[in-house]
mmCIF file of C-alpha atoms in Angstrom:
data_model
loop_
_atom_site.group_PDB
_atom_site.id
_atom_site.type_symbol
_atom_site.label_atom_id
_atom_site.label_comp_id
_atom_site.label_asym_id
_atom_site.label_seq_id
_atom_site.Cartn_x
_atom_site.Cartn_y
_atom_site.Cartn_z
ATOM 1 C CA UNK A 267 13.958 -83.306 -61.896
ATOM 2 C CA UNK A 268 15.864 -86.439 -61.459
ATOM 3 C CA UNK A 269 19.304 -85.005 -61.525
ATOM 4 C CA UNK A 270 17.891 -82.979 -58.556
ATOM 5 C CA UNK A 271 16.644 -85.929 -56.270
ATOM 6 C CA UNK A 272 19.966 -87.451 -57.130
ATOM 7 C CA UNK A 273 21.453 -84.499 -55.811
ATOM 8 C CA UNK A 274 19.769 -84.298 -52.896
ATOM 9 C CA UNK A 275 20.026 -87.679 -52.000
ATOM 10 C CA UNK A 276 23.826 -87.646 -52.642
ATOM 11 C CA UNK A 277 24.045 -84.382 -50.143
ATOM 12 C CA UNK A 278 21.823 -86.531 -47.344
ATOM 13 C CA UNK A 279 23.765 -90.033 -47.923
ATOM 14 C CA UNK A 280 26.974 -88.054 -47.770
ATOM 15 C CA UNK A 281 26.433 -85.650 -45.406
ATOM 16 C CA UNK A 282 24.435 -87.513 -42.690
ATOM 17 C CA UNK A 283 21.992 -85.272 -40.726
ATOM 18 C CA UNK A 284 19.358 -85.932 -37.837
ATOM 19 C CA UNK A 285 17.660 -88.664 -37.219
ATOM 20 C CA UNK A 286 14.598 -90.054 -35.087
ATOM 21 C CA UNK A 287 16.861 -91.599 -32.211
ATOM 22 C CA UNK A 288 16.997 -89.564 -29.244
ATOM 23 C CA UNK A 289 19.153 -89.915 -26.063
ATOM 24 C CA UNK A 290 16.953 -90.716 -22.688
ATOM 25 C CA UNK A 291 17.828 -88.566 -19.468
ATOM 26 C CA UNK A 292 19.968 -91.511 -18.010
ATOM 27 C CA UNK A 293 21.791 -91.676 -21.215
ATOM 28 C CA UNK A 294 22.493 -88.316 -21.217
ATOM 29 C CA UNK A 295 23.773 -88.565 -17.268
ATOM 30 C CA UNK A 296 26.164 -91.176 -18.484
ATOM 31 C CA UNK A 297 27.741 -89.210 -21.054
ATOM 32 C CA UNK A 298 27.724 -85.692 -19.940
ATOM 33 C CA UNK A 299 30.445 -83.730 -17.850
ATOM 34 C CA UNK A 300 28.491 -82.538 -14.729
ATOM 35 C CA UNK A 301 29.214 -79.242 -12.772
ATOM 36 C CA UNK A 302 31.392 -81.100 -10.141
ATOM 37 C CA UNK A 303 33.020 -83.473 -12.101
ATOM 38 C CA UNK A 304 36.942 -83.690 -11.428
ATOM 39 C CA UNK A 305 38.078 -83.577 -15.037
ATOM 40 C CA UNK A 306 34.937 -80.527 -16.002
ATOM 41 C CA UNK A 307 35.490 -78.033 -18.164
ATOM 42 C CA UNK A 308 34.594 -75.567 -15.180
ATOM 43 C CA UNK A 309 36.177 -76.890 -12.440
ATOM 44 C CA UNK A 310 40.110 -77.804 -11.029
ATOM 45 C CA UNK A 311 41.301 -81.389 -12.317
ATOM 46 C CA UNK A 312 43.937 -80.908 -9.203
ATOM 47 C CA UNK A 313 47.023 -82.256 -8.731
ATOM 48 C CA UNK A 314 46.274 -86.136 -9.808
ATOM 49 C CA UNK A 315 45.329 -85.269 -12.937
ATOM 50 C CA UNK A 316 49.154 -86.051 -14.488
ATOM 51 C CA UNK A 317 49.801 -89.156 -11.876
ATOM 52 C CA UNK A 318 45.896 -90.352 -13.236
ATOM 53 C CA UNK A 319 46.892 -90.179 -16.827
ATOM 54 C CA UNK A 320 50.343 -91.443 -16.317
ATOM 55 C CA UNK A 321 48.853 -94.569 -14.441
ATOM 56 C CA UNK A 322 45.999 -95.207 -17.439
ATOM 57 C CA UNK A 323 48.880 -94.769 -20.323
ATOM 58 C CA UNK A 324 51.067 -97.504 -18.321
ATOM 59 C CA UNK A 325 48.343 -100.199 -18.781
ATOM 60 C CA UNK A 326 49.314 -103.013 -20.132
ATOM 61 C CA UNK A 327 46.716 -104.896 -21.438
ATOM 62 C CA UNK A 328 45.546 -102.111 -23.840
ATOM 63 C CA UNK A 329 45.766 -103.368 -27.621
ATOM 64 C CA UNK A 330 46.797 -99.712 -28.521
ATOM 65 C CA UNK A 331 48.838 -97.852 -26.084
ATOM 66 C CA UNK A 332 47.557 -94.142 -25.320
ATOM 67 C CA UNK A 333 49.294 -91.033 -25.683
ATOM 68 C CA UNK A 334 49.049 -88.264 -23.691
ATOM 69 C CA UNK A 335 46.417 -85.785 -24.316
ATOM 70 C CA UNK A 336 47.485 -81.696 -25.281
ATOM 71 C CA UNK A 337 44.023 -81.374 -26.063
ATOM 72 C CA UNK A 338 40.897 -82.163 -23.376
ATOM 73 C CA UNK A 339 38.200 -81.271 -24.970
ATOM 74 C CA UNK A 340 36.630 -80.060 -28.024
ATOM 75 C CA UNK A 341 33.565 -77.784 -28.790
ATOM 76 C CA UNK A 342 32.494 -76.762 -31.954
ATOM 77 C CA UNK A 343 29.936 -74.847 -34.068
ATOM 78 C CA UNK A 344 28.788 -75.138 -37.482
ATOM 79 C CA UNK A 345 31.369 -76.641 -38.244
ATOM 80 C CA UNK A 346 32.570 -78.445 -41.630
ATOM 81 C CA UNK A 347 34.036 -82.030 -41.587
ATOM 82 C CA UNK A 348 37.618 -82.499 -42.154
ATOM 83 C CA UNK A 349 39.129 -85.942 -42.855
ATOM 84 C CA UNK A 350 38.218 -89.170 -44.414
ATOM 85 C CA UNK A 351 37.727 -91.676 -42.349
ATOM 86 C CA UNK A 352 36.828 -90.171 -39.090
ATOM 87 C CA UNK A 353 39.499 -88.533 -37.073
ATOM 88 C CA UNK A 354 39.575 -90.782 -33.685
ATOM 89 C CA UNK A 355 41.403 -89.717 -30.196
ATOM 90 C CA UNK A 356 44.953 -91.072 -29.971
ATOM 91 C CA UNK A 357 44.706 -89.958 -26.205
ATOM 92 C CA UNK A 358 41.157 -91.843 -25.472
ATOM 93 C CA UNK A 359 40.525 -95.818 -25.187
ATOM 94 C CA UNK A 360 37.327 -95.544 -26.983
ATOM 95 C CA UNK A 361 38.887 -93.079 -29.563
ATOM 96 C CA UNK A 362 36.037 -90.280 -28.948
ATOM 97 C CA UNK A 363 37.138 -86.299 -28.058
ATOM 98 C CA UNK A 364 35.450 -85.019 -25.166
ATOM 99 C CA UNK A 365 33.550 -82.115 -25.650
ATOM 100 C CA UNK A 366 30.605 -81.358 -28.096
ATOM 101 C CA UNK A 367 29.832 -80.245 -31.786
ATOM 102 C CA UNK A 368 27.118 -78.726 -32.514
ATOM 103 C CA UNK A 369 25.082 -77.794 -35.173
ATOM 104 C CA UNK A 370 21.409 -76.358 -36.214
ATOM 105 C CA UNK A 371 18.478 -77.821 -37.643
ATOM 106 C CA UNK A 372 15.065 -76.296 -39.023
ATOM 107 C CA UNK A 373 12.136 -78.841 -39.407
ATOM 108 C CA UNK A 374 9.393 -77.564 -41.604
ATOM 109 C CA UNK A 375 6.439 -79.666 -43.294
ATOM 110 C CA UNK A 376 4.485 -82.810 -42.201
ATOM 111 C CA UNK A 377 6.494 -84.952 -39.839
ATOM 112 C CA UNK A 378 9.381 -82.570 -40.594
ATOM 113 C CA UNK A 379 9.437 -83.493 -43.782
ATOM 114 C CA UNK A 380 11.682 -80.877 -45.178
ATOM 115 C CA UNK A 381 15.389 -80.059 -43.338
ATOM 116 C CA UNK A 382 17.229 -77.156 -43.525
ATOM 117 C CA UNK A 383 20.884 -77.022 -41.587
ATOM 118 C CA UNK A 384 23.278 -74.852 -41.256
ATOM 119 C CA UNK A 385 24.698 -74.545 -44.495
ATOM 120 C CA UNK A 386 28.823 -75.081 -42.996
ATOM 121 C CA UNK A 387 28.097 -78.056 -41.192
ATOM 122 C CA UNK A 388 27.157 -79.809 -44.274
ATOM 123 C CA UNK A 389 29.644 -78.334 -46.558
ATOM 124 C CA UNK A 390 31.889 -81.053 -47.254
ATOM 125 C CA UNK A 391 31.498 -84.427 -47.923
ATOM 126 C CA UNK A 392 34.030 -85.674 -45.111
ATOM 127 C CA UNK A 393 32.464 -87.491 -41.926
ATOM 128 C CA UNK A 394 33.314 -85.649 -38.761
ATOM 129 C CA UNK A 395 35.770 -86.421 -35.701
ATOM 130 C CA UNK A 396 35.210 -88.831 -33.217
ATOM 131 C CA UNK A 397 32.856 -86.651 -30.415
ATOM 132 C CA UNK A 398 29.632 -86.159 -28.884
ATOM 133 C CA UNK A 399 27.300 -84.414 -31.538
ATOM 134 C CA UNK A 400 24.104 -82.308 -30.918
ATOM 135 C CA UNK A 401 21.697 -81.294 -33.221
ATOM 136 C CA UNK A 402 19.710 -78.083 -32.303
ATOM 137 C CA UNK A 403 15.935 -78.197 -32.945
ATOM 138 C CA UNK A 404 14.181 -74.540 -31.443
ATOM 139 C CA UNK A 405 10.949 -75.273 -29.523
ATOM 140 C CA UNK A 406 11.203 -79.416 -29.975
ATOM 141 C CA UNK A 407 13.288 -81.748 -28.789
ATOM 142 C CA UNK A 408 17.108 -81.607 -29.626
ATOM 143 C CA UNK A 409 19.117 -84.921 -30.815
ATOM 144 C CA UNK A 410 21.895 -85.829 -28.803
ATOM 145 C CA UNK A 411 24.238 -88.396 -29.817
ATOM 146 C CA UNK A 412 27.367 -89.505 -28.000
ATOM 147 C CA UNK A 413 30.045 -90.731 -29.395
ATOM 148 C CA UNK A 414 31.556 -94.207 -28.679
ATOM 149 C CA UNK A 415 33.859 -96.922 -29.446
ATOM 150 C CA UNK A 416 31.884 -98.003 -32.509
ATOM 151 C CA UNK A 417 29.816 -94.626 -33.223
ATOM 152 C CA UNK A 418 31.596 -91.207 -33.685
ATOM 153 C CA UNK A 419 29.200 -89.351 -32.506
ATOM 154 C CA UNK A 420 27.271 -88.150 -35.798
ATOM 155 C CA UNK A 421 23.571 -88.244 -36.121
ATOM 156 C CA UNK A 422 23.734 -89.854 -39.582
ATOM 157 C CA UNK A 423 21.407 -91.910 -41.318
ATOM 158 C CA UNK A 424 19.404 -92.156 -45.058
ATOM 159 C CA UNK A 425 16.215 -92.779 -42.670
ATOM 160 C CA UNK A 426 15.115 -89.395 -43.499
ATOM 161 C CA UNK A 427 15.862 -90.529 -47.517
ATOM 162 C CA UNK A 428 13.660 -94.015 -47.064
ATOM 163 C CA UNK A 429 10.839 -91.173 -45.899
ATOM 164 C CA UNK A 430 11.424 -89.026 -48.709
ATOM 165 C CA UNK A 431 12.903 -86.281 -47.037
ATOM 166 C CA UNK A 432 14.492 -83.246 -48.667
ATOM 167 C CA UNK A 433 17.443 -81.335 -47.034
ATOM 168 C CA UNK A 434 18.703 -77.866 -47.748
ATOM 169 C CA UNK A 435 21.094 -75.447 -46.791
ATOM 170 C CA UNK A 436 20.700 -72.671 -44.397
ATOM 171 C CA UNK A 437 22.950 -70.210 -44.040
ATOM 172 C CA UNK A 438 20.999 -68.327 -41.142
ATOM 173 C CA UNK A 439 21.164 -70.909 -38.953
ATOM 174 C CA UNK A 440 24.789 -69.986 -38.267
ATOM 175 C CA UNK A 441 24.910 -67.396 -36.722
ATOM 176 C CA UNK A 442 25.929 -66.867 -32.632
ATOM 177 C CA UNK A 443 22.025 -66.575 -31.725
ATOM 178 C CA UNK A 444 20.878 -69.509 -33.009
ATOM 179 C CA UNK A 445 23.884 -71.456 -31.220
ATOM 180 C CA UNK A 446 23.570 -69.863 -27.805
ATOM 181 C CA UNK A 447 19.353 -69.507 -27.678
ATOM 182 C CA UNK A 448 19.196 -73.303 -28.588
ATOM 183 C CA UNK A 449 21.878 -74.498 -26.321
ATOM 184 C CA UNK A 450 20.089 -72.454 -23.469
ATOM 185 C CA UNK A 451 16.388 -73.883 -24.002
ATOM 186 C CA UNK A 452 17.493 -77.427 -25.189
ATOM 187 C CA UNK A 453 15.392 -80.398 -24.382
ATOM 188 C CA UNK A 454 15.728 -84.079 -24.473
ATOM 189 C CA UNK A 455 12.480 -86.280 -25.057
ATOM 190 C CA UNK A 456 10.672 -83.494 -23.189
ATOM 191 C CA UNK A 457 13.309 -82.271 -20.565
ATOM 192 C CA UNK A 458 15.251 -79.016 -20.041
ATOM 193 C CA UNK A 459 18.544 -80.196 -19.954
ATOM 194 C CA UNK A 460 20.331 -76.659 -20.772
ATOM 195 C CA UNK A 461 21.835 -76.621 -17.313
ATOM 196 C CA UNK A 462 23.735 -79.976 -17.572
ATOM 197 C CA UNK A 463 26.714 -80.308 -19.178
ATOM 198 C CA UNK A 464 28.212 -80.978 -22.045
ATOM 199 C CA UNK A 465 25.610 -78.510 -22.859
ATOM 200 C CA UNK A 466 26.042 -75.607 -20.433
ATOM 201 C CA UNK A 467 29.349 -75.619 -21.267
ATOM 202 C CA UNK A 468 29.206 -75.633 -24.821
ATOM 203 C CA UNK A 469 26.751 -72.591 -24.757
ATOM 204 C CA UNK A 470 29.347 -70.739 -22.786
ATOM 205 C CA UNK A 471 32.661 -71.793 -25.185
ATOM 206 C CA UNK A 472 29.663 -70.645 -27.922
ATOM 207 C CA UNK A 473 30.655 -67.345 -26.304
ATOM 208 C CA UNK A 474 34.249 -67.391 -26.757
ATOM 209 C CA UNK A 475 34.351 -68.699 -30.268
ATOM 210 C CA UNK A 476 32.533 -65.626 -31.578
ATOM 211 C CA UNK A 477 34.563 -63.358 -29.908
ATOM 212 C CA UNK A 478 37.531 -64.074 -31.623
ATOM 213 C CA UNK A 479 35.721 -62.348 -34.459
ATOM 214 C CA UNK A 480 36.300 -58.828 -32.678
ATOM 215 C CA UNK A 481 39.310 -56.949 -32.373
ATOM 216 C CA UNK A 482 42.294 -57.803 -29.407
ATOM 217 C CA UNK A 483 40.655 -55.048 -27.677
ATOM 218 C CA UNK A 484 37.286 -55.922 -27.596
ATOM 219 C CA UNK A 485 37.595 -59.536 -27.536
ATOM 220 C CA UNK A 486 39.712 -58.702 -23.929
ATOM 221 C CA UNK A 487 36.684 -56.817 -22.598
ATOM 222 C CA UNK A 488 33.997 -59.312 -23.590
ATOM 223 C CA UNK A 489 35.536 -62.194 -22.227
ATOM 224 C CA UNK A 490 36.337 -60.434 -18.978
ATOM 225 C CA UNK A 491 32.802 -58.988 -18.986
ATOM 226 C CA UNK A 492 30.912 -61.998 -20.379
ATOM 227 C CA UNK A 493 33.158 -64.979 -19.046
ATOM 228 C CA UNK A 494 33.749 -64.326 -15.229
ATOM 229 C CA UNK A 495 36.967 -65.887 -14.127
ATOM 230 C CA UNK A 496 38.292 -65.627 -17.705
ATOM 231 C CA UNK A 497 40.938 -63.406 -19.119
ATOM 232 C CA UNK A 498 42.277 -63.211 -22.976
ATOM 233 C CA UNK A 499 46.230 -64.372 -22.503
ATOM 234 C CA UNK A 500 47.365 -64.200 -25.826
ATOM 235 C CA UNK A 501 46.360 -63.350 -29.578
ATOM 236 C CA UNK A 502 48.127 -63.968 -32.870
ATOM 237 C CA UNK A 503 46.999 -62.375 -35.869
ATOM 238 C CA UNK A 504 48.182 -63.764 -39.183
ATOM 239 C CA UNK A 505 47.874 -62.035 -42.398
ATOM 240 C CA UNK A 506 47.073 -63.760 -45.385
ATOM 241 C CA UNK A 507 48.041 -63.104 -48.558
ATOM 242 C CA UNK A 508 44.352 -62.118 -50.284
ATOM 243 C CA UNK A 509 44.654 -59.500 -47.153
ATOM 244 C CA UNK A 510 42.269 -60.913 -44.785
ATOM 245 C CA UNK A 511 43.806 -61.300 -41.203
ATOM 246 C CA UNK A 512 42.774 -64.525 -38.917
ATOM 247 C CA UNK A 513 42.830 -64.502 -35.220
ATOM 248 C CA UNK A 514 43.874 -67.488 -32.720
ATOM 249 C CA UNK A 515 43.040 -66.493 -28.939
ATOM 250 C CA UNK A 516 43.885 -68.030 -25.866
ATOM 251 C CA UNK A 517 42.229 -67.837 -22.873
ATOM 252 C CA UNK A 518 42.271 -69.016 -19.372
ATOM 253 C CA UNK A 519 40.490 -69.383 -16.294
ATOM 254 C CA UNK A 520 41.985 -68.135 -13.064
ATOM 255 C CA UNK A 521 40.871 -70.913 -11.040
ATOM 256 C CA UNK A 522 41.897 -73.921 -12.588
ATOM 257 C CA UNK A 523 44.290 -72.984 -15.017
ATOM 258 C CA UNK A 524 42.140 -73.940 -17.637
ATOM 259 C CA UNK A 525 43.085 -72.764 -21.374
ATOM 260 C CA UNK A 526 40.994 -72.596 -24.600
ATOM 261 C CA UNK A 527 42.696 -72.512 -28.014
ATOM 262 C CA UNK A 528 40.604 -70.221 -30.116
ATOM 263 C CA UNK A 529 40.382 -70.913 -33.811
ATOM 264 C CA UNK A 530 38.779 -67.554 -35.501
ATOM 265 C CA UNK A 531 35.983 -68.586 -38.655
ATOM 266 C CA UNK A 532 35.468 -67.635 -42.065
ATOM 267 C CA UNK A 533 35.866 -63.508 -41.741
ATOM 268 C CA UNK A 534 36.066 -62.744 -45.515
ATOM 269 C CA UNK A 535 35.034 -63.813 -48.981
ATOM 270 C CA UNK A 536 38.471 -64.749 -49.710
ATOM 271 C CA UNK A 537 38.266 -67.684 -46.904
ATOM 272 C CA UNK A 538 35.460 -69.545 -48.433
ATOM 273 C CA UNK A 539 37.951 -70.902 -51.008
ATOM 274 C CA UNK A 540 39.249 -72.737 -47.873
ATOM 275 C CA UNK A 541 36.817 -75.240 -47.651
ATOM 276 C CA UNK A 542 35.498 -74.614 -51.336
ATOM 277 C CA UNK A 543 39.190 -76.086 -51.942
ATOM 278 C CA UNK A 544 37.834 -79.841 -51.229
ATOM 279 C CA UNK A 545 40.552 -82.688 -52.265
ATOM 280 C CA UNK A 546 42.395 -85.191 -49.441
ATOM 281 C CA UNK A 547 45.744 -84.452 -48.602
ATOM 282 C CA UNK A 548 48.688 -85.438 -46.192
ATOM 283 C CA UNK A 549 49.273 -83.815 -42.734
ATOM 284 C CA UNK A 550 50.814 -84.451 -39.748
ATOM 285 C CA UNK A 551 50.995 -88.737 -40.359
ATOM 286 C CA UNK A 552 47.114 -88.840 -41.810
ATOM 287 C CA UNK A 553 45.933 -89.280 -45.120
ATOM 288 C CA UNK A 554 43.210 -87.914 -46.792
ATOM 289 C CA UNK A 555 42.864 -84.700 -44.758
ATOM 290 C CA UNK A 556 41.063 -81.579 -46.175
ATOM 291 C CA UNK A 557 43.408 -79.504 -48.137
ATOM 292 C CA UNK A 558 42.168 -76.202 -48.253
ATOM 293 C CA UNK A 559 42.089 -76.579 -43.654
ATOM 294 C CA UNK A 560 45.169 -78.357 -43.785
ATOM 295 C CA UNK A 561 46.746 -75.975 -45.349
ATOM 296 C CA UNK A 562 45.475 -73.014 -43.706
ATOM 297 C CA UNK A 563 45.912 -74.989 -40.119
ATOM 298 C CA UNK A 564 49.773 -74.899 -41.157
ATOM 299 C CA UNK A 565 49.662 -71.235 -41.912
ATOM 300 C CA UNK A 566 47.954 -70.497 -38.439
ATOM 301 C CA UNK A 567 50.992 -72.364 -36.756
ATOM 302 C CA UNK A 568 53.782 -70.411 -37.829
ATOM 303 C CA UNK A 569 54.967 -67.249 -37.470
ATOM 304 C CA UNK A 570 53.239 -65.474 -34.554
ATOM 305 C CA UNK A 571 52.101 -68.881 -33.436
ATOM 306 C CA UNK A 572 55.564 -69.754 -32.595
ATOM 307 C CA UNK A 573 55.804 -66.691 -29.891
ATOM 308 C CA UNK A 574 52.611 -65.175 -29.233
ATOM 309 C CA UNK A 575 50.227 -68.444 -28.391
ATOM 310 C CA UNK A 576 52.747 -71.988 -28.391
ATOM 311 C CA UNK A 577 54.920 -71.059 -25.315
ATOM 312 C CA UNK A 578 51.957 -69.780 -23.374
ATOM 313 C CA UNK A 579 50.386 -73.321 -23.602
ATOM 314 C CA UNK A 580 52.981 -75.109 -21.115
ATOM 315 C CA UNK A 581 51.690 -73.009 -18.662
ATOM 316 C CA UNK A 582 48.094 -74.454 -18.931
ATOM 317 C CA UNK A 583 46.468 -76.670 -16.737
ATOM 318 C CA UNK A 584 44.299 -77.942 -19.514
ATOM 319 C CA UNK A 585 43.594 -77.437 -23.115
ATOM 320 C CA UNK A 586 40.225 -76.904 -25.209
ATOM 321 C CA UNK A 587 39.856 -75.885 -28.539
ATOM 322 C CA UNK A 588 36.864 -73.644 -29.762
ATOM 323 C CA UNK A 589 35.651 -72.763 -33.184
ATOM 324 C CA UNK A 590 32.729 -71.507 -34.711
ATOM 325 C CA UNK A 591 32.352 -72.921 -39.003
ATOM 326 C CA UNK A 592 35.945 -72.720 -40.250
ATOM 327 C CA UNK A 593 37.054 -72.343 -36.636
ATOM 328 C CA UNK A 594 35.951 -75.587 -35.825
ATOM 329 C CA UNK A 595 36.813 -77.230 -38.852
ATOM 330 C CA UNK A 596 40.579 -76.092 -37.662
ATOM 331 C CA UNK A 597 39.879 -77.398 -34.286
ATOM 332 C CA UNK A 598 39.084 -80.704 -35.510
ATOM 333 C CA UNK A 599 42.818 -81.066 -37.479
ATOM 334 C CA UNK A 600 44.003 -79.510 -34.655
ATOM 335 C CA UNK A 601 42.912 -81.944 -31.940
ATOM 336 C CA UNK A 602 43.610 -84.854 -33.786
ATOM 337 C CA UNK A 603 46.978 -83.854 -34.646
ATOM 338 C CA UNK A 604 47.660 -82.721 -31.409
ATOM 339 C CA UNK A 605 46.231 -86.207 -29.660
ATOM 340 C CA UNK A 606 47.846 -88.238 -32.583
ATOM 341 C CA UNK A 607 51.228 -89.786 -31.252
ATOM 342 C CA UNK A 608 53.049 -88.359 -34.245
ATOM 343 C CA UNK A 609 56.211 -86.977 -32.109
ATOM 344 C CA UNK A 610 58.582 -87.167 -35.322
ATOM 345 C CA UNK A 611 56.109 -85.647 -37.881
ATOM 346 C CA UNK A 612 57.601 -82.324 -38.896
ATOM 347 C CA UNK A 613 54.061 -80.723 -38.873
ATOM 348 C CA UNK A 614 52.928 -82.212 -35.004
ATOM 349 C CA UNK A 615 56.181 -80.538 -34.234
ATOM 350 C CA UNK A 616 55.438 -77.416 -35.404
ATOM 351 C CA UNK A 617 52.106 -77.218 -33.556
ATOM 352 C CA UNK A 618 52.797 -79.014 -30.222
ATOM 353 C CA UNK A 619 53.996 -77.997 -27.326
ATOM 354 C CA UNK A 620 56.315 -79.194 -24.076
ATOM 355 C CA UNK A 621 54.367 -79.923 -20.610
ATOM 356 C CA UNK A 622 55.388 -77.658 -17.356
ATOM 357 C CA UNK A 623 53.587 -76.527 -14.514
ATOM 358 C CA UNK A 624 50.321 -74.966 -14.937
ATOM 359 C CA UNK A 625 50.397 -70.900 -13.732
ATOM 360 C CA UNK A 626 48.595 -67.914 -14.346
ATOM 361 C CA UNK A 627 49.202 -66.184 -17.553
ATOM 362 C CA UNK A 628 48.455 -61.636 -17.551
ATOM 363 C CA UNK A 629 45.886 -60.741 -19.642
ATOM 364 C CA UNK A 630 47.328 -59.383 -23.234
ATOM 365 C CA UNK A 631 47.163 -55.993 -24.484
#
């Protein structure tokens, strides 16, 4: 009996859920991207977006001098953590991604006294990169936390621990439903607030990262269908060795130029050695990185990287990354390597790519 509180209290120390601080509605303005913002992930950044960033990175009274950013935002779901300590935004004075993760919560008992979470989000014992966090409630109010310069974003705290709270995992909380219904309906202290972003946005990305799941075929239908302005511009498939086969997608937006990198999830039992697989490691200048997503982010950035998805990013506008679980886990290295600074690191150069003018990109087929 006491090896199992111990255990439990370990897995809520370590892994950090919800909490009872919420985000108020001007909060949430500050924070969030809205539908007409310049820099949105739905709208044209225009042609100052390169002489803006070149103008903030030539400050200088900064104490750490910013790089440029290959990756804008960030939206995840489910996912697992990645890297010990937090990965923080090379590209970003207050070191946060822009974007959201996300990730579902079940309250059941007096004062929701018992948690259950999706079961991936809480899989390892890393904290998680430097961004916005949500955590989904269904029919109550949602927990919103943004990130800052001296909070990454994660709604941690043993407060549910001092109130003898138990946690458990839930493996069906992660599925696409649960992500897109929640995102739809959520409410702060009391208020819709599906229609603002960074929560619109991230139920529509929720989209996209579970398409990546399908076939090239059917993932180029359903984002035309279910994405208007959209189109699927590229599509590597890599074939591991235990004979599974992982996706990365790219997509873009015919407007603005937009592009999401799209990081396919767990899709066999072979995979869940990935993040099973849980020891710190070296990669691309950081210590202490996940190995078992290290190593398959390294995999995903060869071979058909190199030709079918790399070159196509110089001729985006902007840059997300999506993933749902394992996806976003990816995403996370991904982003931080990317945003890192770490020009003469063998393995940013093998995942980076060269700037050029943004230009529409034909679907793939």
């Amino acid at each position: 009996m006491y090896m199992f509180l111990a255990i439990v209290l370990l897995c809520r120390v370590e892994l950090g859920l919800c909490w009872d601080q919420q985000v108020d509605s001007a909060s949430l303005e500050a924070h969030s991207l809205d539908a007409d913002d310049d820099c949105s992930a739905d709208s044209s950044c225009g042609a100052n977006l390169l002489q803006h960033r070149a103008k903030r990175y030539e400050r200088q009274d900064e104490k750490k001098a910013l790089v440029p950013a290959l990756v804008d935002e960030v939206y995840t779901y489910g996912a697992p953590a990645t890297h010990m300590p937090s990965f923080r935004n090379g590209a970003t004075e207050d070191g946060c991604f822009p974007g959201l993760r996300s990730y579902t919560e079940d309250q059941h008992g007096p004062n929701g006294f018992q948690h259950q979470v999706d079961a991936a989000a809480m899989f390892t014992k890393y904290p998680h990169m430097s961004i916005s966090s949500v955590c989904l409630h269904w029919e109550t109010d949602s927990i919103y936390t943004p990130c800052t310069n001296t909070n990454n974003g994660d709604a941690a705290s043993p407060s549910s621990i001092i109130n003898g709270g138990l946690v458990y995992q839930n493996w069906g909380l992660h599925q696409e439903n649960d992500y897109t219904d929640r995102l739809r309906n959520i409410a702060l202290n009391g208020t819709k607030v599906g229609t603002h972003n960074p929560f619109d946005a991230a139920r529509k990305f929720a989209f996209a990262a579970w398409r990546s799941y399908n076939s090239l075929d059917e993932e180029r239908g359903e984002v035309a269908f279910g994405m208007s302005g959209w189109n699927l511009v590229g599509r590597a498939n890599f074939h591991g060795s235990a004979g599974d086969t992982d996706a990365v997608s790219l997509i873009q937006e015919r407007d603005t130029l937009d592009c999401a990198v799209i990081f396919e999830g767990t899709n066999s039992l072979s995979e869940m050695f990935t993040t099973i697989v849980e020891y710190g490691t070296g990669y691309c200048g950081f210590d202490n990185v996940h190995v078992g997503i290290r190593n398959e982010l390294w995999s995903l950035t060869g071979g058909p990287w190199e030709t079918d998805i790399k070159p196509k990013l110089k001729a985006c506008n902007r840059v997300l990354c999506i993933g749902h679980s394992l996806g976003g886990a990816l995403c996370e290295v991904f982003a931080a390597c990317a945003n890192s600074g770490h020009y003469s690191d063998p393995d940013y150069q093998r995942l980076a790519w060269g700037m050029k003018m943004a230009a529409q990109m034909k679907e793939v087929f």
